[in-house]
Amino acid sequence: FVATIIPANVGYDDRAPASRNAWVAAANDLIRTMPREEGAVVVDLHAAFMREPSLSSLFVDHVHPSPAGHELIAETFFQALTRPRSLSGASSF
């Protein structure tokens, strides 16, 4: 199991400029490639965060998850850990 990097809370303050999330997205593209090549499961935390209607509610500051953010991380890992996987290769959650 390999997780992607969660986005930053852009707009919280000057420590999280929009360019930070561009870097996170590019890094996640690289992160998603390796586990698939190795037959591991990608736990796509970034996608889970980005599906939420209020990204800022998932943070207590510019980068640290709030209790709701931690719950989303736990739920995403739980889904990845408990979902049946095919024998043919890696999957993403």
N, CA, C and O atoms as a MOPAC input file, in Angstrom:
PM7 MOZYME 1SCF
protein

 N      0.84800 1    -1.16900 1     0.00000 1
 C      0.00000 1     0.00000 1     0.00000 1
 C      0.89100 1     1.22700 1     0.00000 1
 O      1.77400 1     1.37700 1     0.84400 1
 N      0.64200 1     2.09900 1    -0.96300 1
 C      1.40000 1     3.34400 1    -1.09700 1
 C      0.38600 1     4.47300 1    -1.26100 1
 O     -0.47300 1     4.42500 1    -2.14100 1
 N      0.49300 1     5.48200 1    -0.41200 1
 C     -0.46100 1     6.58900 1    -0.44900 1
 C      0.09000 1     7.77800 1    -1.21700 1
 O      1.29600 1     8.02600 1    -1.24600 1
 N     -0.82700 1     8.50300 1    -1.83600 1
 C     -0.47300 1     9.76000 1    -2.47500 1
 C     -0.41700 1    10.85900 1    -1.41400 1
 O     -0.88000 1    10.67700 1    -0.28800 1
 N      0.15300 1    11.99200 1    -1.79200 1
 C      0.29300 1    13.15100 1    -0.91100 1
 C     -1.01500 1    13.94200 1    -0.93600 1
 O     -1.57800 1    14.18600 1    -2.00300 1
 N     -1.49100 1    14.33800 1     0.23800 1
 C     -2.71100 1    15.15100 1     0.27600 1
 C     -2.39600 1    16.56800 1    -0.20600 1
 O     -1.25500 1    17.01700 1    -0.10100 1
 N     -3.39500 1    17.27000 1    -0.73200 1
 C     -3.16600 1    18.64500 1    -1.17600 1
 C     -2.93500 1    19.56900 1     0.01800 1
 O     -3.21700 1    19.21800 1     1.16400 1
 N     -2.42200 1    20.73900 1    -0.27600 1
 C     -2.28700 1    21.77800 1     0.74700 1
 C     -3.58300 1    22.58100 1     0.79600 1
 O     -4.37200 1    22.56700 1    -0.14900 1
 N     -3.78800 1    23.27000 1     1.89700 1
 C     -4.96000 1    24.11800 1     2.08800 1
 C     -4.65200 1    25.49900 1     1.51700 1
 O     -4.41000 1    26.45400 1     2.25400 1
 N     -4.66800 1    25.58000 1     0.19900 1
 C     -4.34300 1    26.82200 1    -0.49900 1
 C     -5.30400 1    27.91900 1    -0.05700 1
 O     -6.51300 1    27.70600 1     0.03200 1
 N     -4.75000 1    29.08600 1     0.21600 1
 C     -5.55600 1    30.21800 1     0.65200 1
 C     -5.57400 1    30.39900 1     2.15500 1
 O     -6.03400 1    31.42900 1     2.64900 1
 N     -5.07500 1    29.40500 1     2.89900 1
 C     -5.04000 1    29.55200 1     4.35400 1
 C     -4.12900 1    30.70800 1     4.74500 1
 O     -4.51000 1    31.57900 1     5.52800 1
 N     -2.93100 1    30.70500 1     4.19400 1
 C     -1.97500 1    31.79700 1     4.36000 1
 C     -0.91900 1    31.67600 1     3.26900 1
 O     -1.05400 1    30.85400 1     2.36300 1
 N      0.12800 1    32.48800 1     3.34900 1
 C      1.12700 1    32.50200 1     2.26500 1
 C      2.04100 1    31.27700 1     2.24500 1
 O      2.87500 1    31.15600 1     1.34700 1
 N      1.90600 1    30.37400 1     3.20600 1
 C      2.72600 1    29.15900 1     3.20400 1
 C      2.18500 1    28.09800 1     2.25500 1
 O      2.85500 1    27.09400 1     2.01700 1
 N      1.01300 1    28.29300 1     1.71800 1
 C      0.40700 1    27.31000 1     0.81900 1
 C     -0.08300 1    27.98800 1    -0.46100 1
 O     -1.28800 1    28.11700 1    -0.67700 1
 N      0.85700 1    28.42200 1    -1.31100 1
 C      0.44400 1    29.02900 1    -2.57800 1
 C     -0.11500 1    27.96200 1    -3.52400 1
 O      0.11400 1    26.76900 1    -3.32300 1
 N     -0.83600 1    28.38800 1    -4.53900 1
 C     -1.41500 1    27.45900 1    -5.51000 1
 C     -0.34800 1    26.59300 1    -6.16500 1
 O     -0.61400 1    25.44900 1    -6.53500 1
 N      0.85700 1    27.13300 1    -6.30700 1
 C      1.93900 1    26.35800 1    -6.93300 1
 C      2.28500 1    25.11200 1    -6.11400 1
 O      2.79700 1    24.13400 1    -6.65900 1
 N      2.01100 1    25.14600 1    -4.82500 1
 C      2.28800 1    23.96400 1    -3.99400 1
 C      1.41800 1    22.79000 1    -4.42800 1
 O      1.90000 1    21.66000 1    -4.50000 1
 N      0.15500 1    23.03800 1    -4.71500 1
 C     -0.71300 1    21.95100 1    -5.14400 1
 C     -0.37300 1    21.46800 1    -6.54800 1
 O     -0.62100 1    20.30900 1    -6.88100 1
 N      0.18700 1    22.34000 1    -7.36700 1
 C      0.66800 1    21.89600 1    -8.68000 1
 C      1.82500 1    20.91800 1    -8.48600 1
 O      1.90000 1    19.89700 1    -9.16900 1
 N      2.72900 1    21.23300 1    -7.55100 1
 C      3.84800 1    20.32800 1    -7.25000 1
 C      3.32600 1    19.01300 1    -6.68100 1
 O      3.80100 1    17.94600 1    -7.06900 1
 N      2.35500 1    19.07100 1    -5.76600 1
 C      1.77300 1    17.86700 1    -5.16500 1
 C      1.15700 1    16.98700 1    -6.25900 1
 O      1.36000 1    15.77200 1    -6.25900 1
 N      0.40900 1    17.58600 1    -7.18800 1
 C     -0.21400 1    16.81300 1    -8.26100 1
 C      0.83400 1    16.12700 1    -9.13000 1
 O      0.66600 1    14.96600 1    -9.50400 1
 N      1.91400 1    16.83500 1    -9.45200 1
 C      2.98500 1    16.24100 1   -10.26000 1
 C      3.68500 1    15.11200 1    -9.50600 1
 O      3.99100 1    14.07300 1   -10.09000 1
 N      3.93600 1    15.31200 1    -8.22200 1
 C      4.57100 1    14.26300 1    -7.41200 1
 C      3.66100 1    13.04200 1    -7.31900 1
 O      4.13500 1    11.90800 1    -7.37700 1
 N      2.36300 1    13.27000 1    -7.17500 1
 C      1.42700 1    12.15600 1    -7.08900 1
 C      1.36900 1    11.35300 1    -8.38100 1
 O      1.17100 1    10.13800 1    -8.34200 1
 N      1.53900 1    12.00800 1    -9.52100 1
 C      1.60000 1    11.27000 1   -10.78700 1
 C      2.75300 1    10.27500 1   -10.76100 1
 O      2.61700 1     9.14300 1   -11.22600 1
 N      3.88000 1    10.69700 1   -10.21900 1
 C      5.03900 1     9.79700 1   -10.09700 1
 C      4.78400 1     8.70600 1    -9.06600 1
 O      5.14100 1     7.54700 1    -9.27800 1
 N      4.16800 1     9.07600 1    -7.95600 1
 C      3.88400 1     8.11100 1    -6.88800 1
 C      2.93100 1     7.02600 1    -7.39400 1
 O      3.11500 1     5.85400 1    -7.06700 1
 N      1.93200 1     7.38500 1    -8.17400 1
 C      0.96000 1     6.40400 1    -8.67300 1
 C      1.59000 1     5.39100 1    -9.62100 1
 O      1.11600 1     4.25900 1    -9.71200 1
 N      2.63100 1     5.77000 1   -10.31600 1
 C      3.26200 1     4.89800 1   -11.30500 1
 C      3.99900 1     3.72900 1   -10.66700 1
 O      3.80600 1     2.58800 1   -11.08700 1
 N      4.81800 1     3.97300 1    -9.68500 1
 C      5.67200 1     2.93600 1    -9.10100 1
 C      4.88700 1     1.77500 1    -8.49700 1
 O      5.19500 1     0.62700 1    -8.81700 1
 N      3.88800 1     2.00700 1    -7.64100 1
 C      3.16500 1     0.86800 1    -7.06500 1
 C      2.46200 1     0.02500 1    -8.12300 1
 O      2.41000 1    -1.19900 1    -8.00900 1
 N      1.92900 1     0.66700 1    -9.13600 1
 C      1.26000 1    -0.08900 1   -10.19300 1
 C      2.25300 1    -0.99000 1   -10.91400 1
 O      1.92300 1    -2.12300 1   -11.26400 1
 N      3.46000 1    -0.49700 1   -11.13600 1
 C      4.48700 1    -1.31700 1   -11.78200 1
 C      4.93200 1    -2.47000 1   -10.89600 1
 O      5.34500 1    -3.51600 1   -11.39700 1
 N      4.85100 1    -2.28700 1    -9.58300 1
 C      5.32200 1    -3.29300 1    -8.63600 1
 C      4.20500 1    -4.17700 1    -8.08400 1
 O      4.47200 1    -5.08200 1    -7.29300 1
 N      2.97200 1    -3.93000 1    -8.48700 1
 C      1.86300 1    -4.74500 1    -8.01400 1
 C      1.34200 1    -4.36100 1    -6.64900 1
 O      0.67400 1    -5.16200 1    -5.99700 1
 N      1.63400 1    -3.15100 1    -6.20400 1
 C      1.14100 1    -2.67000 1    -4.91400 1
 C     -0.17600 1    -1.92800 1    -5.12500 1
 O     -0.58100 1    -1.67300 1    -6.25900 1
 N     -0.82700 1    -1.59000 1    -4.03900 1
 C     -2.09000 1    -0.85900 1    -4.07800 1
 C     -1.80800 1     0.61800 1    -3.81500 1
 O     -1.11100 1     0.96800 1    -2.86300 1
 N     -2.35500 1     1.47000 1    -4.66200 1
 C     -2.25600 1     2.91100 1    -4.46400 1
 C     -3.45500 1     3.35400 1    -3.63600 1
 O     -4.60300 1     3.11100 1    -4.00900 1
 N     -3.18100 1     4.00300 1    -2.51500 1
 C     -4.23100 1     4.58800 1    -1.68800 1
 C     -4.25600 1     6.07600 1    -2.05400 1
 O     -3.40000 1     6.84700 1    -1.61800 1
 N     -5.23500 1     6.46200 1    -2.85000 1
 C     -5.23900 1     7.80700 1    -3.41900 1
 C     -5.89100 1     8.81900 1    -2.47200 1
 O     -7.04500 1     9.21200 1    -2.64200 1
 N     -5.11200 1     9.22000 1    -1.47500 1
 C     -5.58900 1    10.21400 1    -0.50900 1
 C     -5.85400 1    11.54900 1    -1.18600 1
 O     -6.80900 1    12.24800 1    -0.84500 1
 N     -5.01100 1    11.89900 1    -2.14300 1
 C     -5.18500 1    13.16200 1    -2.85800 1
 C     -6.55400 1    13.20700 1    -3.52800 1
 O     -7.27600 1    14.19600 1    -3.40000 1
 N     -6.91200 1    12.14800 1    -4.23500 1
 C     -8.21800 1    12.10300 1    -4.90700 1
 C     -9.35400 1    12.17100 1    -3.89500 1
 O    -10.35700 1    12.84300 1    -4.13300 1
 N     -9.20600 1    11.48700 1    -2.78200 1
 C    -10.24900 1    11.50900 1    -1.75000 1
 C    -10.44400 1    12.92300 1    -1.22000 1
 O    -11.58000 1    13.36400 1    -1.04400 1
 N     -9.35700 1    13.63600 1    -0.96400 1
 C     -9.45700 1    15.01600 1    -0.47500 1
 C    -10.08700 1    15.91700 1    -1.53200 1
 O    -10.92200 1    16.76300 1    -1.21100 1
 N     -9.69300 1    15.73800 1    -2.78600 1
 C    -10.17300 1    16.61200 1    -3.84400 1
 C    -11.65600 1    16.38700 1    -4.16600 1
 O    -12.29800 1    17.26400 1    -4.74500 1
 N    -12.19900 1    15.23800 1    -3.80300 1
 C    -13.63000 1    14.98300 1    -4.01800 1
 C    -14.51200 1    15.70300 1    -2.99500 1
 O    -15.71500 1    15.85700 1    -3.20800 1
 N    -13.92100 1    16.13600 1    -1.89700 1
 C    -14.69800 1    16.78900 1    -0.83600 1
 C    -15.11000 1    18.19100 1    -1.27200 1
 O    -14.30700 1    18.91700 1    -1.85900 1
 N    -16.35500 1    18.58000 1    -0.98800 1
 C    -16.83400 1    19.90300 1    -1.41500 1
 C    -16.14600 1    21.07200 1    -0.70700 1
 O    -16.04500 1    22.16000 1    -1.27200 1
 N    -15.67100 1    20.85700 1     0.52600 1
 C    -15.00900 1    21.92600 1     1.27200 1
 C    -13.63200 1    21.45100 1     1.72600 1
 O    -13.47400 1    20.91600 1     2.82300 1
 N    -12.65300 1    21.65600 1     0.87100 1
 C    -11.29300 1    21.21000 1     1.18100 1
 C    -10.77200 1    21.84300 1     2.46600 1
 O    -10.09500 1    21.17400 1     3.24800 1
 N    -11.06900 1    23.10400 1     2.69800 1
 C    -10.54600 1    23.78600 1     3.88800 1
 C    -11.05000 1    23.17000 1     5.19100 1
 O    -10.38200 1    23.28100 1     6.21900 1
 N    -12.21100 1    22.52400 1     5.16700 1
 C    -12.72900 1    21.90400 1     6.39300 1
 C    -11.92700 1    20.67000 1     6.79100 1
 O    -12.08200 1    20.15700 1     7.89900 1
 N    -11.07600 1    20.19500 1     5.89600 1
 C    -10.26500 1    19.01200 1     6.17000 1
 C     -8.91000 1    19.35500 1     6.78200 1
 O     -8.08900 1    18.46800 1     7.01600 1
 N     -8.67400 1    20.65100 1     7.04400 1
 C     -7.39000 1    21.10600 1     7.56700 1
 C     -7.56000 1    21.98600 1     8.80600 1
 O     -8.58100 1    22.65300 1     8.97800 1
 N     -6.53400 1    21.97100 1     9.66600 1
 C     -6.50100 1    22.90000 1    10.80000 1
 C     -5.60100 1    24.09200 1    10.50100 1
 O     -5.66000 1    25.11100 1    11.18900 1
 N     -4.77400 1    23.96000 1     9.47900 1
 C     -3.89800 1    25.04700 1     9.04300 1
 C     -3.59800 1    24.83700 1     7.56400 1
 O     -4.44600 1    24.33400 1     6.82700 1
 N     -2.40800 1    25.21500 1     7.12700 1
 C     -2.09200 1    25.11500 1     5.70100 1
 C     -1.79900 1    23.69400 1     5.22300 1
 O     -1.94300 1    23.41900 1     4.03200 1
 N     -1.38900 1    22.77300 1     6.11700 1
 C     -1.04900 1    21.41000 1     5.68500 1
 C     -1.53200 1    20.29100 1     6.59800 1
 O     -1.59600 1    19.14300 1     6.15800 1
 N     -1.87100 1    20.57700 1     7.83800 1
 C     -2.20700 1    19.51500 1     8.79500 1
 C     -3.70300 1    19.21900 1     8.78300 1
 O     -4.52800 1    20.12300 1     8.91400 1
 N     -4.04400 1    17.92900 1     8.62400 1
 C     -5.46000 1    17.56500 1     8.58200 1
 C     -6.17900 1    17.84000 1     9.90000 1
 O     -5.60700 1    17.72900 1    10.98400 1
 N     -7.43400 1    18.19600 1     9.76800 1
 C     -8.33000 1    18.35000 1    10.91500 1
 C     -8.83100 1    16.95700 1    11.30200 1
 O     -8.50500 1    15.98200 1    10.62500 1
 N     -9.61600 1    16.84800 1    12.37600 1
 C    -10.21400 1    15.54000 1    12.67500 1
 C    -10.98500 1    14.97200 1    11.48400 1
 O    -10.92800 1    13.76900 1    11.23200 1
 N    -11.70100 1    15.81900 1    10.75000 1
 C    -12.42100 1    15.34200 1     9.55600 1
 C    -11.44600 1    14.85300 1     8.49000 1
 O    -11.71800 1    13.86800 1     7.80300 1
 N    -10.31600 1    15.53500 1     8.35000 1
 C     -9.29800 1    15.10500 1     7.39500 1
 C     -8.68300 1    13.77700 1     7.79100 1
 O     -8.45800 1    12.91200 1     6.94400 1
 N     -8.41100 1    13.61200 1     9.08400 1
 C     -7.87400 1    12.33100 1     9.56200 1
 C     -8.88700 1    11.21100 1     9.37100 1
 O     -8.51700 1    10.08300 1     9.04600 1
 N    -10.15800 1    11.52000 1     9.57200 1
 C    -11.19700 1    10.50900 1     9.36100 1
 C    -11.24500 1    10.08700 1     7.89200 1
 O    -11.39100 1     8.90400 1     7.58700 1
 N    -11.12100 1    11.05300 1     6.98800 1
 C    -11.11600 1    10.73600 1     5.56500 1
 C     -9.90000 1     9.87400 1     5.20300 1
 O    -10.01800 1     8.93400 1     4.41700 1
 N     -8.75000 1    10.19000 1     5.76700 1
 C     -7.55300 1     9.37900 1     5.53500 1
 C     -7.79000 1     7.94900 1     6.02100 1
 O     -7.48400 1     6.99100 1     5.31100 1
 N     -8.33300 1     7.80700 1     7.22500 1
 C     -8.59300 1     6.47800 1     7.78800 1
 C     -9.59300 1     5.70900 1     6.93400 1
 O     -9.39500 1     4.52500 1     6.66100 1
 N    -10.66200 1     6.37000 1     6.51100 1
 C    -11.67300 1     5.70700 1     5.68700 1
 C    -11.09000 1     5.25100 1     4.35300 1
 O    -11.40800 1     4.16600 1     3.86600 1
 N    -10.23100 1     6.09200 1     3.76500 1
 C     -9.63900 1     5.75500 1     2.47500 1
 C     -8.69300 1     4.56700 1     2.61100 1
 O     -8.69000 1     3.67700 1     1.76200 1
 N     -7.89000 1     4.54800 1     3.67400 1
 C     -7.02600 1     3.39100 1     3.91700 1
 C     -7.86100 1     2.14700 1     4.21400 1
 O     -7.54400 1     1.06400 1     3.72300 1
 N     -8.92100 1     2.28500 1     5.00900 1
 C     -9.77100 1     1.14600 1     5.33900 1
 C    -10.35300 1     0.53000 1     4.07300 1
 O    -10.34900 1    -0.69100 1     3.91100 1
 N    -10.85100 1     1.37100 1     3.18300 1
 C    -11.40000 1     0.87200 1     1.91900 1
 C    -10.33900 1     0.12000 1     1.12500 1
 O    -10.61400 1    -0.94400 1     0.57100 1
 N     -9.13700 1     0.66400 1     1.06900 1
 C     -8.06200 1     0.01700 1     0.32100 1
 C     -7.65800 1    -1.31500 1     0.95700 1
 O     -7.38900 1    -2.28900 1     0.25500 1
 N     -7.61800 1    -1.34800 1     2.27700 1
 C     -7.19300 1    -2.56500 1     2.97800 1
 C     -8.22600 1    -3.67500 1     2.93600 1
 O     -7.86600 1    -4.85200 1     2.96700 1
 N     -9.49500 1    -3.32700 1     2.86700 1
 C    -10.54300 1    -4.34000 1     2.97400 1
 C    -11.18300 1    -4.71900 1     1.64700 1
 O    -11.94000 1    -5.68900 1     1.59500 1
 N    -10.90900 1    -4.00000 1     0.58900 1
 C    -11.50500 1    -4.30500 1    -0.71000 1
 C    -10.76400 1    -5.46600 1    -1.35900 1
 O     -9.53400 1    -5.48600 1    -1.38200 1
 N    -11.51100 1    -6.43600 1    -1.88800 1
 C    -10.84300 1    -7.55900 1    -2.58700 1
 C    -10.05400 1    -7.04400 1    -3.78000 1
 O    -10.47800 1    -6.11800 1    -4.47200 1
 N     -8.91900 1    -7.64900 1    -4.00400 1
 C     -8.06200 1    -7.26600 1    -5.11900 1
 C     -7.94000 1    -8.43500 1    -6.09100 1
 O     -8.01200 1    -9.60100 1    -5.70100 1
 N     -7.75900 1    -8.10700 1    -7.32800 1
 C     -7.57000 1    -9.14700 1    -8.33100 1
 C     -6.14800 1    -9.67400 1    -8.24400 1
 O     -5.26000 1    -8.99800 1    -7.72400 1
 N     -5.93900 1   -10.84700 1    -8.73800 1
 C     -4.60000 1   -11.42700 1    -8.75400 1
 C     -3.78200 1   -10.89500 1    -9.93100 1
 O     -2.58300 1   -11.15800 1   -10.01900 1
 N     -4.41100 1   -10.16100 1   -10.82100 1
 C     -3.72900 1    -9.73300 1   -12.02700 1
 C     -2.87900 1    -8.47100 1   -11.86500 1
 O     -2.09800 1    -8.14700 1   -12.75900 1
 N     -3.01000 1    -7.76600 1   -10.76700 1
 C     -2.18700 1    -6.57000 1   -10.64300 1
 C     -2.66200 1    -5.63300 1    -9.56300 1
 O     -3.51100 1    -5.97000 1    -8.73800 1
 N     -2.09900 1    -4.46200 1    -9.59000 1
 C     -2.37700 1    -3.45600 1    -8.56600 1
 C     -3.69500 1    -2.75500 1    -8.84100 1
 O     -4.25500 1    -2.82700 1    -9.93500 1
 N     -4.16300 1    -2.08100 1    -7.81400 1
 C     -5.37000 1    -1.29000 1    -7.95100 1
 C     -5.20100 1     0.02600 1    -7.23000 1
 O     -4.20300 1     0.25900 1    -6.54800 1
 N     -6.18900 1     0.88100 1    -7.39200 1
 C     -6.14300 1     2.19600 1    -6.75900 1
 C     -7.45400 1     2.46900 1    -6.05900 1
 O     -8.52500 1     2.11700 1    -6.55600 1
 N     -7.36200 1     3.10800 1    -4.88400 1
 C     -8.54400 1     3.41500 1    -4.08500 1
 C     -8.53900 1     4.86400 1    -3.68300 1
 O     -9.45800 1     5.32000 1    -3.00200 1

